[in-house]
């Protein structure tokens, strides 16, 4: 098998022509014969460069409205022939098939067509058949053929052509073959996911593909490799700071999902650490919301991720600037506020764009994948059950729903205390609900919060009345929980006997 190959011919059939002209000119300068189709052929000839129509090679016209153009042995034989295989060479001569050394293809924009809410007919017509076949054939025969499979590769390919006068190395061809199969597999995954809903439940399969990869400094710990697959630029403008780490990204994900619960509310500020809120408050001004969020646990806030649902002004920025924090996220920043926050070299400053996040979640488990719908259900006072004699006041209802939103985004088992739309304390990730409750009480006392008149939220039901009893003795007056225990009545009875109010939501919010 050869290593360095000098190209003599190229087949070009692309949807996007942007950036193609310099490649055409370079191929022409190198006396490389060009074969082409339809609109691409016209584009090439308009540049003053000769191109042989594929129809003249195959002696078949483009048929079925352009659905069949390149699917012919005279095309695929020239791509797939092994240049050092004697029988292949003899067959090429027998059937008058020219060798094709370079294939440049850019596929129909299937994903963009789906995203545009086009009709099913238009979407199906954007399923590329000839192009994907050309890519696979050229990439398979990387020993002899160079495959350019996306307009994103045009610049790099032009550099290779220019540097070596049309010669390519086996390493370069293998590299572009790998890129080609990444393109083809991503394309097929997009088509599959569009049609996946038509499979029966027993036929379901899982396919996900991400083109863009970011190499992280390391994974969860320094001895682990880490990567992010996805396009952060779709979600954020990254204004300042060091690169986001693996752990930063997990915290940012938790912060975004939490703050989405308060997206259109009054000024709300949250501080997160290890995926959990250690402080969150809603106030008339953003500065006060930040200060009250910080008051919930100023110790944990050190090195945390900060997020706001409003543009950060100078008053708020002056307070934030006093805290060492890893990341600040907001929908925008006043000019002076941004300049101040940039004063810390490594502080990551993000502007969150208004885009919709995926409605599904998946993670590795054992030797497979766990997949689920995202927990998009938020507790609503219109669908809860008031199960106790005592009913919560209007202020308590507001606090109960506020606490419930925090609880939904906190690691289980969890208990959340809140009052006047401020997180007082939470017990997070405990193996028992009683442990979570007692942790929250200790934390609230440590930071001098008076729990008298505060409310409590739980992510799951109470199997016994011990939790409401402990909460009552700590000063809690109202409780929100899913209900559903066979011993619910014991908790209800305790609340009735001690003039506590409790509401059942009917929705569990485990988070693991």
Coordinates of C-alpha atoms in Angstrom, one line a residue:
X1 CA 0.0 0.0 0.0
X2 CA 1.3 3.5 -0.9
X3 CA 1.8 6.2 1.6
X4 CA 2.1 9.4 -0.3
X5 CA -0.3 9.9 -3.2
X6 CA -0.4 12.6 -5.9
X7 CA -3.9 13.4 -7.0
X8 CA -4.8 13.4 -10.7
X9 CA -8.6 13.7 -10.4
X10 CA -11.4 15.0 -8.1
X11 CA -15.1 14.6 -7.9
X12 CA -16.9 17.6 -6.4
X13 CA -20.6 17.6 -5.5
X14 CA -21.6 20.0 -2.7
X15 CA -24.6 21.8 -1.3
X16 CA -22.8 24.7 0.2
X17 CA -20.4 26.6 -2.2
X18 CA -18.9 29.0 0.4
X19 CA -15.2 28.7 0.6
X20 CA -15.1 26.3 -2.4
X21 CA -13.7 28.7 -5.0
X22 CA -10.0 28.7 -3.8
X23 CA -10.0 24.9 -3.8
X24 CA -11.3 24.9 -7.4
X25 CA -8.6 27.3 -8.4
X26 CA -5.9 25.3 -6.7
X27 CA -7.1 22.0 -8.3
X28 CA -7.0 23.7 -11.7
X29 CA -3.5 25.1 -11.0
X30 CA -2.4 21.5 -10.2
X31 CA -3.9 20.2 -13.5
X32 CA -6.2 17.9 -11.5
X33 CA -9.2 16.8 -13.6
X34 CA -12.5 17.7 -12.0
X35 CA -15.8 15.8 -12.3
X36 CA -18.9 17.4 -11.0
X37 CA -22.7 17.5 -10.9
X38 CA -25.6 20.0 -11.4
X39 CA -25.2 23.2 -9.5
X40 CA -21.6 22.5 -8.5
X41 CA -20.6 21.9 -12.1
X42 CA -22.1 25.3 -13.0
X43 CA -20.4 27.0 -10.1
X44 CA -17.0 25.6 -11.3
X45 CA -17.5 26.6 -14.9
X46 CA -18.6 30.1 -13.8
X47 CA -15.1 30.4 -12.2
X48 CA -13.6 29.8 -15.7
X49 CA -12.5 26.2 -14.8
X50 CA -13.4 23.2 -16.8
X51 CA -15.4 20.4 -15.2
X52 CA -16.6 17.1 -16.7
X53 CA -20.2 16.4 -16.0
X54 CA -20.8 13.1 -14.2
X55 CA -23.5 12.4 -16.8
X56 CA -20.8 12.5 -19.5
X57 CA -18.9 9.9 -17.5
X58 CA -21.7 7.6 -16.7
X59 CA -23.7 8.2 -19.9
X60 CA -26.8 8.5 -17.7
X61 CA -28.6 11.7 -17.0
X62 CA -29.6 12.9 -13.5
X63 CA -33.0 11.3 -12.9
X64 CA -35.9 11.3 -10.5
X65 CA -35.7 15.0 -9.8
X66 CA -32.0 14.8 -9.0
X67 CA -32.4 11.9 -6.5
X68 CA -30.0 9.8 -8.7
X69 CA -26.9 11.5 -10.1
X70 CA -23.7 9.8 -8.9
X71 CA -24.9 6.3 -8.0
X72 CA -23.2 4.5 -10.8
X73 CA -20.3 1.9 -11.1
X74 CA -18.3 4.4 -13.2
X75 CA -18.3 6.7 -10.2
X76 CA -17.9 4.3 -7.4
X77 CA -15.6 2.0 -9.2
X78 CA -13.2 4.9 -9.7
X79 CA -13.4 5.8 -6.0
X80 CA -13.2 2.2 -4.5
X81 CA -10.6 0.7 -6.8
X82 CA -7.4 -0.4 -5.0
X83 CA -4.6 1.2 -6.9
X84 CA -2.2 -1.6 -6.1
X85 CA -4.6 -4.4 -6.8
X86 CA -3.9 -5.8 -10.3
X87 CA -7.5 -7.1 -10.8
X88 CA -9.0 -3.8 -9.8
X89 CA -6.8 -2.0 -12.3
X90 CA -7.7 -4.4 -15.1
X91 CA -11.4 -4.0 -14.5
X92 CA -11.0 -0.2 -14.5
X93 CA -9.4 -0.5 -18.0
X94 CA -12.0 -3.0 -19.2
X95 CA -15.0 -0.8 -18.3
X96 CA -13.3 2.6 -19.0
X97 CA -13.5 3.8 -15.4
X98 CA -11.2 6.7 -14.4
X99 CA -9.6 6.7 -11.0
X100 CA -11.0 9.4 -8.7
X101 CA -8.4 10.5 -6.1
X102 CA -10.2 13.2 -4.3
X103 CA -13.9 13.4 -3.3
X104 CA -15.3 16.6 -2.0
X105 CA -18.9 16.4 -0.7
X106 CA -21.1 18.6 1.5
X107 CA -24.3 17.0 2.5
X108 CA -27.8 18.4 2.3
X109 CA -28.6 20.4 5.5
X110 CA -31.0 17.9 7.1
X111 CA -30.8 19.2 10.7
X112 CA -31.3 22.8 9.6
X113 CA -34.3 21.8 7.6
X114 CA -35.8 20.0 10.6
X115 CA -35.1 22.9 12.9
X116 CA -36.8 25.3 10.4
X117 CA -40.1 23.5 11.0
X118 CA -40.3 22.6 7.3
X119 CA -42.9 20.1 6.0
X120 CA -42.2 16.4 6.2
X121 CA -41.8 16.3 2.4
X122 CA -39.1 19.0 2.5
X123 CA -37.3 17.3 5.3
X124 CA -37.3 13.9 3.6
X125 CA -35.9 15.4 0.4
X126 CA -33.0 16.7 2.5
X127 CA -31.9 13.1 3.3
X128 CA -28.8 12.9 1.2
X129 CA -28.3 9.5 -0.6
X130 CA -25.6 10.1 -3.2
X131 CA -23.5 12.3 -1.0
X132 CA -23.4 10.0 2.0
X133 CA -22.5 7.1 -0.3
X134 CA -19.6 9.0 -1.9
X135 CA -18.3 9.9 1.6
X136 CA -18.4 6.4 2.8
X137 CA -16.8 5.0 -0.3
X138 CA -14.0 7.6 -0.3
X139 CA -13.3 7.3 3.4
X140 CA -13.2 3.5 3.2
X141 CA -10.6 3.7 0.5
X142 CA -8.4 6.1 2.4
X143 CA -5.3 4.3 1.2
X144 CA -5.8 5.9 -2.2
X145 CA -8.5 8.5 -1.9
X146 CA -8.7 11.8 0.0
X147 CA -12.2 12.5 1.3
X148 CA -13.4 16.0 2.2
X149 CA -16.8 15.6 3.8
X150 CA -17.8 19.0 5.1
X151 CA -17.4 22.7 4.3
X152 CA -15.8 23.0 7.7
X153 CA -12.8 21.0 6.3
X154 CA -12.3 23.2 3.2
X155 CA -9.6 25.5 4.7
X156 CA -7.5 22.7 6.1
X157 CA -7.8 20.7 2.8
X158 CA -6.7 23.8 0.8
X159 CA -3.6 24.2 3.1
X160 CA -2.7 20.5 2.5
X161 CA -3.1 20.9 -1.3
X162 CA -1.0 24.1 -1.3
X163 CA 1.8 22.8 0.9
X164 CA 2.4 19.6 -1.1
X165 CA 1.3 20.4 -4.7
X166 CA -1.5 17.9 -4.6
X167 CA 0.3 15.1 -2.7
X168 CA -1.3 13.7 0.4
X169 CA 0.1 11.4 3.1
X170 CA -1.5 8.3 4.5
X171 CA -1.8 10.0 7.9
X172 CA -3.7 12.9 6.3
X173 CA -6.0 10.6 4.4
X174 CA -6.7 8.5 7.5
X175 CA -7.4 11.7 9.5
X176 CA -9.9 12.9 6.9
X177 CA -11.5 9.5 6.7
X178 CA -12.1 9.5 10.4
X179 CA -13.7 12.9 10.0
X180 CA -15.8 11.6 7.2
X181 CA -17.2 8.7 9.2
X182 CA -17.9 11.2 12.0
X183 CA -19.9 13.3 9.5
X184 CA -21.8 10.3 8.1
X185 CA -22.6 8.8 11.5
X186 CA -23.8 12.2 12.9
X187 CA -25.9 12.7 9.8
X188 CA -27.5 9.2 10.1
X189 CA -28.1 9.8 13.8
X190 CA -30.0 13.0 13.1
X191 CA -32.2 11.2 10.5
X192 CA -32.8 8.3 12.9
X193 CA -33.8 10.7 15.8
X194 CA -36.2 12.4 13.5
X195 CA -37.9 9.1 12.6
X196 CA -37.4 7.5 16.0
X197 CA -40.9 8.3 17.2
X198 CA -42.3 5.9 14.7
X199 CA -40.7 2.9 16.3
X200 CA -42.7 0.7 18.7
X201 CA -41.5 0.8 22.3
X202 CA -39.9 -2.6 22.0
X203 CA -37.9 -1.5 19.0
X204 CA -36.4 1.7 20.5
X205 CA -32.8 2.4 20.1
X206 CA -30.5 5.1 21.4
X207 CA -28.4 7.4 19.1
X208 CA -26.8 10.7 20.1
X209 CA -24.1 12.5 18.2
X210 CA -22.2 15.7 18.9
X211 CA -19.8 17.2 16.3
X212 CA -17.9 19.6 18.5
X213 CA -15.5 18.5 21.2
X214 CA -13.7 20.5 23.8
X215 CA -10.7 19.0 25.6
X216 CA -10.9 19.9 29.3
X217 CA -8.0 20.3 31.6
X218 CA -9.0 17.1 33.2
X219 CA -12.1 15.2 34.3
X220 CA -13.7 15.2 37.8
X221 CA -10.2 14.7 39.2
X222 CA -6.8 15.6 37.9
X223 CA -5.9 11.9 37.1
X224 CA -9.0 11.6 34.8
X225 CA -9.2 12.7 31.2
X226 CA -12.2 15.0 30.4
X227 CA -14.0 16.2 27.3
X228 CA -17.1 18.2 26.6
X229 CA -19.1 17.3 23.5
X230 CA -21.4 20.0 22.4
X231 CA -21.5 23.7 21.4
X232 CA -21.3 26.0 24.4
X233 CA -21.3 29.0 22.1
X234 CA -25.0 28.2 21.4
X235 CA -25.8 28.7 25.0
X236 CA -23.3 31.3 26.2
X237 CA -21.2 34.3 25.2
X238 CA -18.0 33.6 27.2
X239 CA -16.7 37.1 28.1
X240 CA -13.8 36.5 30.4
X241 CA -11.8 34.0 32.4
X242 CA -10.1 30.6 32.2
X243 CA -11.5 27.6 30.4
X244 CA -14.5 25.9 32.0
X245 CA -13.5 22.7 33.8
X246 CA -15.5 19.4 34.0
X247 CA -16.7 20.3 37.5
X248 CA -17.5 23.9 36.4
X249 CA -19.7 22.6 33.6
X250 CA -21.6 20.3 36.0
X251 CA -22.2 23.3 38.4
X252 CA -23.2 25.6 35.5
X253 CA -25.7 23.0 34.3
X254 CA -27.2 22.8 37.7
X255 CA -27.3 26.6 38.0
X256 CA -29.0 27.1 34.6
X257 CA -31.6 24.5 35.4
X258 CA -32.3 26.0 38.8
X259 CA -32.6 29.6 37.6
X260 CA -34.9 28.5 34.8
X261 CA -37.5 28.1 37.5
X262 CA -37.3 31.8 38.3
X263 CA -36.6 33.1 34.7
X264 CA -39.4 35.6 34.6
X265 CA -39.7 36.4 38.3
X266 CA -38.5 39.3 40.4
X267 CA -34.7 39.7 40.8
X268 CA -33.4 36.3 41.9
X269 CA -29.8 35.3 42.7
X270 CA -28.4 31.9 43.4
X271 CA -25.0 30.5 44.5
X272 CA -24.2 26.8 43.8
X273 CA -21.5 24.4 45.0
X274 CA -21.2 20.8 43.9
X275 CA -24.5 21.0 41.9
X276 CA -26.5 22.2 44.9
X277 CA -27.8 25.7 45.9
X278 CA -26.0 26.9 49.0
X279 CA -27.8 30.2 48.7
X280 CA -30.7 31.7 46.8
X281 CA -33.0 34.7 47.4
X282 CA -35.6 36.8 45.6
X283 CA -35.8 40.5 46.3
X284 CA -36.8 43.9 45.0
X285 CA -33.2 44.6 43.9
X286 CA -30.6 42.3 42.5
X287 CA -28.0 43.5 45.0
X288 CA -30.2 42.5 47.9
X289 CA -31.0 39.2 46.3
X290 CA -27.3 38.5 46.1
X291 CA -26.6 39.5 49.6
X292 CA -29.4 37.4 51.0
X293 CA -28.3 34.4 48.9
X294 CA -24.8 34.8 50.2
X295 CA -26.0 35.0 53.8
X296 CA -27.4 31.4 53.6
X297 CA -24.0 29.9 53.6
X298 CA -21.0 32.3 53.0
X299 CA -18.6 29.5 53.7
X300 CA -19.8 27.2 50.9
X301 CA -20.1 30.2 48.5
X302 CA -16.3 30.5 48.3
X303 CA -15.3 29.1 44.9
X304 CA -18.9 28.7 43.9
X305 CA -21.0 29.3 40.7
X306 CA -23.1 32.5 40.8
X307 CA -26.2 33.0 38.6
X308 CA -28.7 35.8 38.2
X309 CA -32.0 36.0 36.3
X310 CA -31.4 39.8 35.7
X311 CA -28.7 41.9 34.1
X312 CA -26.0 42.5 36.7
X313 CA -25.6 46.1 37.7
X314 CA -22.7 48.0 39.3
X315 CA -24.1 47.8 42.8
X316 CA -24.4 44.0 42.6
X317 CA -21.0 43.6 40.9
X318 CA -19.3 45.5 43.7
X319 CA -20.6 43.0 46.2
X320 CA -19.8 40.0 44.0
X321 CA -16.3 41.2 43.4
X322 CA -15.5 40.8 47.1
X323 CA -16.1 37.0 46.8
X324 CA -13.8 34.5 45.3
X325 CA -16.1 32.7 42.8
X326 CA -15.3 30.4 39.8
X327 CA -18.2 31.5 37.5
X328 CA -20.7 34.3 37.1
X329 CA -23.7 33.8 34.8
X330 CA -26.3 36.4 33.9
X331 CA -28.4 37.4 30.9
X332 CA -26.2 40.5 30.7
X333 CA -24.0 43.0 32.5
X334 CA -23.9 46.8 32.7
X335 CA -20.7 48.1 31.1
X336 CA -19.0 49.2 34.4
X337 CA -20.1 46.0 36.2
X338 CA -18.5 43.9 33.6
X339 CA -15.2 45.8 33.7
X340 CA -15.1 45.4 37.5
X341 CA -15.9 41.7 37.4
X342 CA -13.1 41.2 34.8
X343 CA -10.7 42.4 37.5
X344 CA -10.1 38.8 38.6
X345 CA -8.1 37.2 35.8
X346 CA -9.5 33.7 36.1
X347 CA -13.1 34.5 37.0
X348 CA -15.3 33.0 34.2
X349 CA -18.0 35.4 33.1
X350 CA -20.9 34.1 31.0
X351 CA -23.8 35.7 29.3
X352 CA -26.6 33.2 29.0
X353 CA -28.5 33.1 25.7
X354 CA -32.2 32.5 25.6
X355 CA -32.4 29.1 24.0
X356 CA -34.4 26.0 24.8
X357 CA -32.6 23.2 26.6
X358 CA -33.1 19.5 25.7
X359 CA -36.2 17.8 27.2
X360 CA -34.4 14.5 27.7
X361 CA -31.5 13.3 29.9
X362 CA -29.2 10.4 29.7
X363 CA -26.2 9.0 31.6
X364 CA -24.0 6.0 31.6
X365 CA -24.9 3.2 34.0
X366 CA -23.3 -0.2 34.2
X367 CA -22.7 -1.3 30.6
X368 CA -25.4 0.9 29.1
X369 CA -27.3 4.1 29.1
X370 CA -30.1 5.4 31.4
X371 CA -32.5 7.7 29.5
X372 CA -35.4 9.7 30.8
X373 CA -37.6 12.7 30.2
X374 CA -36.4 15.8 31.9
X375 CA -38.2 16.7 35.2
X376 CA -40.0 19.7 33.8
X377 CA -42.9 19.6 36.3
X378 CA -42.9 22.4 38.7
X379 CA -45.2 22.3 41.8
X380 CA -48.2 24.6 41.3
X381 CA -50.6 25.7 44.0
X382 CA -53.6 25.0 41.7
X383 CA -53.0 21.3 41.8
X384 CA -51.9 20.7 45.4
X385 CA -54.0 19.1 48.1
X386 CA -54.5 21.0 51.4
X387 CA -54.4 18.0 53.8
X388 CA -54.4 19.6 57.2
X389 CA -57.0 21.5 59.2
X390 CA -54.6 24.5 59.4
X391 CA -54.1 26.1 56.0
X392 CA -50.9 27.9 54.9
X393 CA -51.1 31.7 54.8
X394 CA -50.5 33.5 51.5
X395 CA -46.9 34.3 52.5
X396 CA -46.3 30.7 53.5
X397 CA -47.7 29.5 50.1
X398 CA -45.2 31.7 48.3
X399 CA -42.4 30.3 50.4
X400 CA -43.6 26.7 50.0
X401 CA -43.5 27.0 46.2
X402 CA -40.1 28.8 46.4
X403 CA -38.7 26.1 48.6
X404 CA -40.2 23.4 46.4
X405 CA -38.4 24.7 43.3
X406 CA -35.1 24.6 45.2
X407 CA -35.8 21.2 46.5
X408 CA -36.4 19.9 43.0
X409 CA -32.9 20.9 42.0
X410 CA -31.1 19.6 45.1
X411 CA -29.5 16.1 45.5
X412 CA -31.7 13.6 47.3
X413 CA -32.5 13.0 50.0
X414 CA -33.1 16.6 50.7
X415 CA -34.9 19.0 53.0
X416 CA -35.1 22.7 52.3
X417 CA -36.0 25.5 54.7
X418 CA -37.1 28.9 53.4
X419 CA -38.7 32.1 54.6
X420 CA -39.6 35.3 52.8
X421 CA -38.2 33.8 49.5
X422 CA -34.8 33.2 51.0
X423 CA -33.1 29.8 51.3
X424 CA -32.3 29.4 55.0
X425 CA -30.7 26.0 54.8
X426 CA -30.9 22.6 53.2
X427 CA -29.9 19.1 53.9
X428 CA -28.5 17.6 50.8
X429 CA -27.6 14.1 49.5
X430 CA -28.3 12.3 52.7
X431 CA -29.1 8.6 53.1
X432 CA -32.2 9.3 55.2
X433 CA -34.7 12.1 55.3
X434 CA -34.2 12.5 59.0
X435 CA -30.5 13.0 58.4
X436 CA -31.2 15.6 55.7
X437 CA -33.6 17.4 58.1
X438 CA -31.2 17.5 61.0
X439 CA -28.4 18.7 58.7
X440 CA -30.6 21.6 57.6
X441 CA -31.4 22.5 61.2
X442 CA -27.8 22.5 62.2
X443 CA -26.8 24.6 59.2
X444 CA -29.6 27.1 59.8
X445 CA -28.6 27.6 63.4
X446 CA -24.9 27.9 62.4
X447 CA -25.7 30.9 60.2
X448 CA -28.0 32.4 62.8
X449 CA -31.3 31.9 61.0
X450 CA -34.5 31.9 63.1
X451 CA -36.6 29.0 61.8
X452 CA -39.8 30.2 63.6
X453 CA -42.3 30.8 60.8
X454 CA -40.1 29.2 58.1
X455 CA -41.4 26.5 55.8
X456 CA -40.0 23.1 54.8
X457 CA -40.0 21.3 51.5
X458 CA -39.2 17.6 51.0
X459 CA -38.3 15.9 47.7
X460 CA -40.2 12.8 48.7
X461 CA -42.8 11.6 51.2
X462 CA -42.3 11.1 54.9
X463 CA -42.6 7.4 55.7
X464 CA -43.1 8.3 59.4
X465 CA -44.2 11.4 61.3
X466 CA -40.8 11.9 62.8
X467 CA -39.8 14.5 60.2
X468 CA -42.8 16.8 60.9
X469 CA -42.2 16.4 64.6
X470 CA -38.6 17.4 64.4
X471 CA -39.4 20.3 62.0
X472 CA -42.2 21.5 64.4
X473 CA -39.8 21.6 67.3
X474 CA -37.4 23.6 65.2
X475 CA -40.0 26.3 64.5
X476 CA -41.3 25.2 61.1
X477 CA -45.0 26.1 60.6
X478 CA -45.8 24.8 57.1
X479 CA -44.7 21.8 55.0
X480 CA -44.8 20.9 51.3
X481 CA -44.2 17.3 50.2
X482 CA -45.4 14.8 47.6
X483 CA -47.4 12.6 49.9
X484 CA -48.0 9.0 48.9
X485 CA -46.8 7.1 52.0
X486 CA -49.1 4.4 53.5
X487 CA -48.5 6.3 56.7
X488 CA -49.3 9.8 55.5
X489 CA -52.1 10.0 58.0
X490 CA -49.7 9.8 60.9
X491 CA -47.9 13.0 59.6
X492 CA -51.2 14.7 59.0
X493 CA -52.4 13.9 62.5
X494 CA -49.2 15.3 64.0
X495 CA -49.6 18.5 62.0
X496 CA -53.3 18.8 63.1
X497 CA -52.4 18.3 66.7
X498 CA -49.7 21.0 66.6
X499 CA -51.4 23.5 64.3
X500 CA -49.0 23.0 61.4
X501 CA -50.2 23.3 57.8
X502 CA -49.1 20.8 55.2
X503 CA -49.8 20.4 51.5
X504 CA -49.3 17.4 49.2
X505 CA -48.2 18.0 45.6
X506 CA -48.5 14.4 44.3
X507 CA -45.1 14.8 42.6
X508 CA -41.8 13.3 43.8
X509 CA -38.6 15.2 42.9
X510 CA -35.8 12.8 43.4
X511 CA -32.5 14.0 42.0
X512 CA -29.5 11.6 41.9

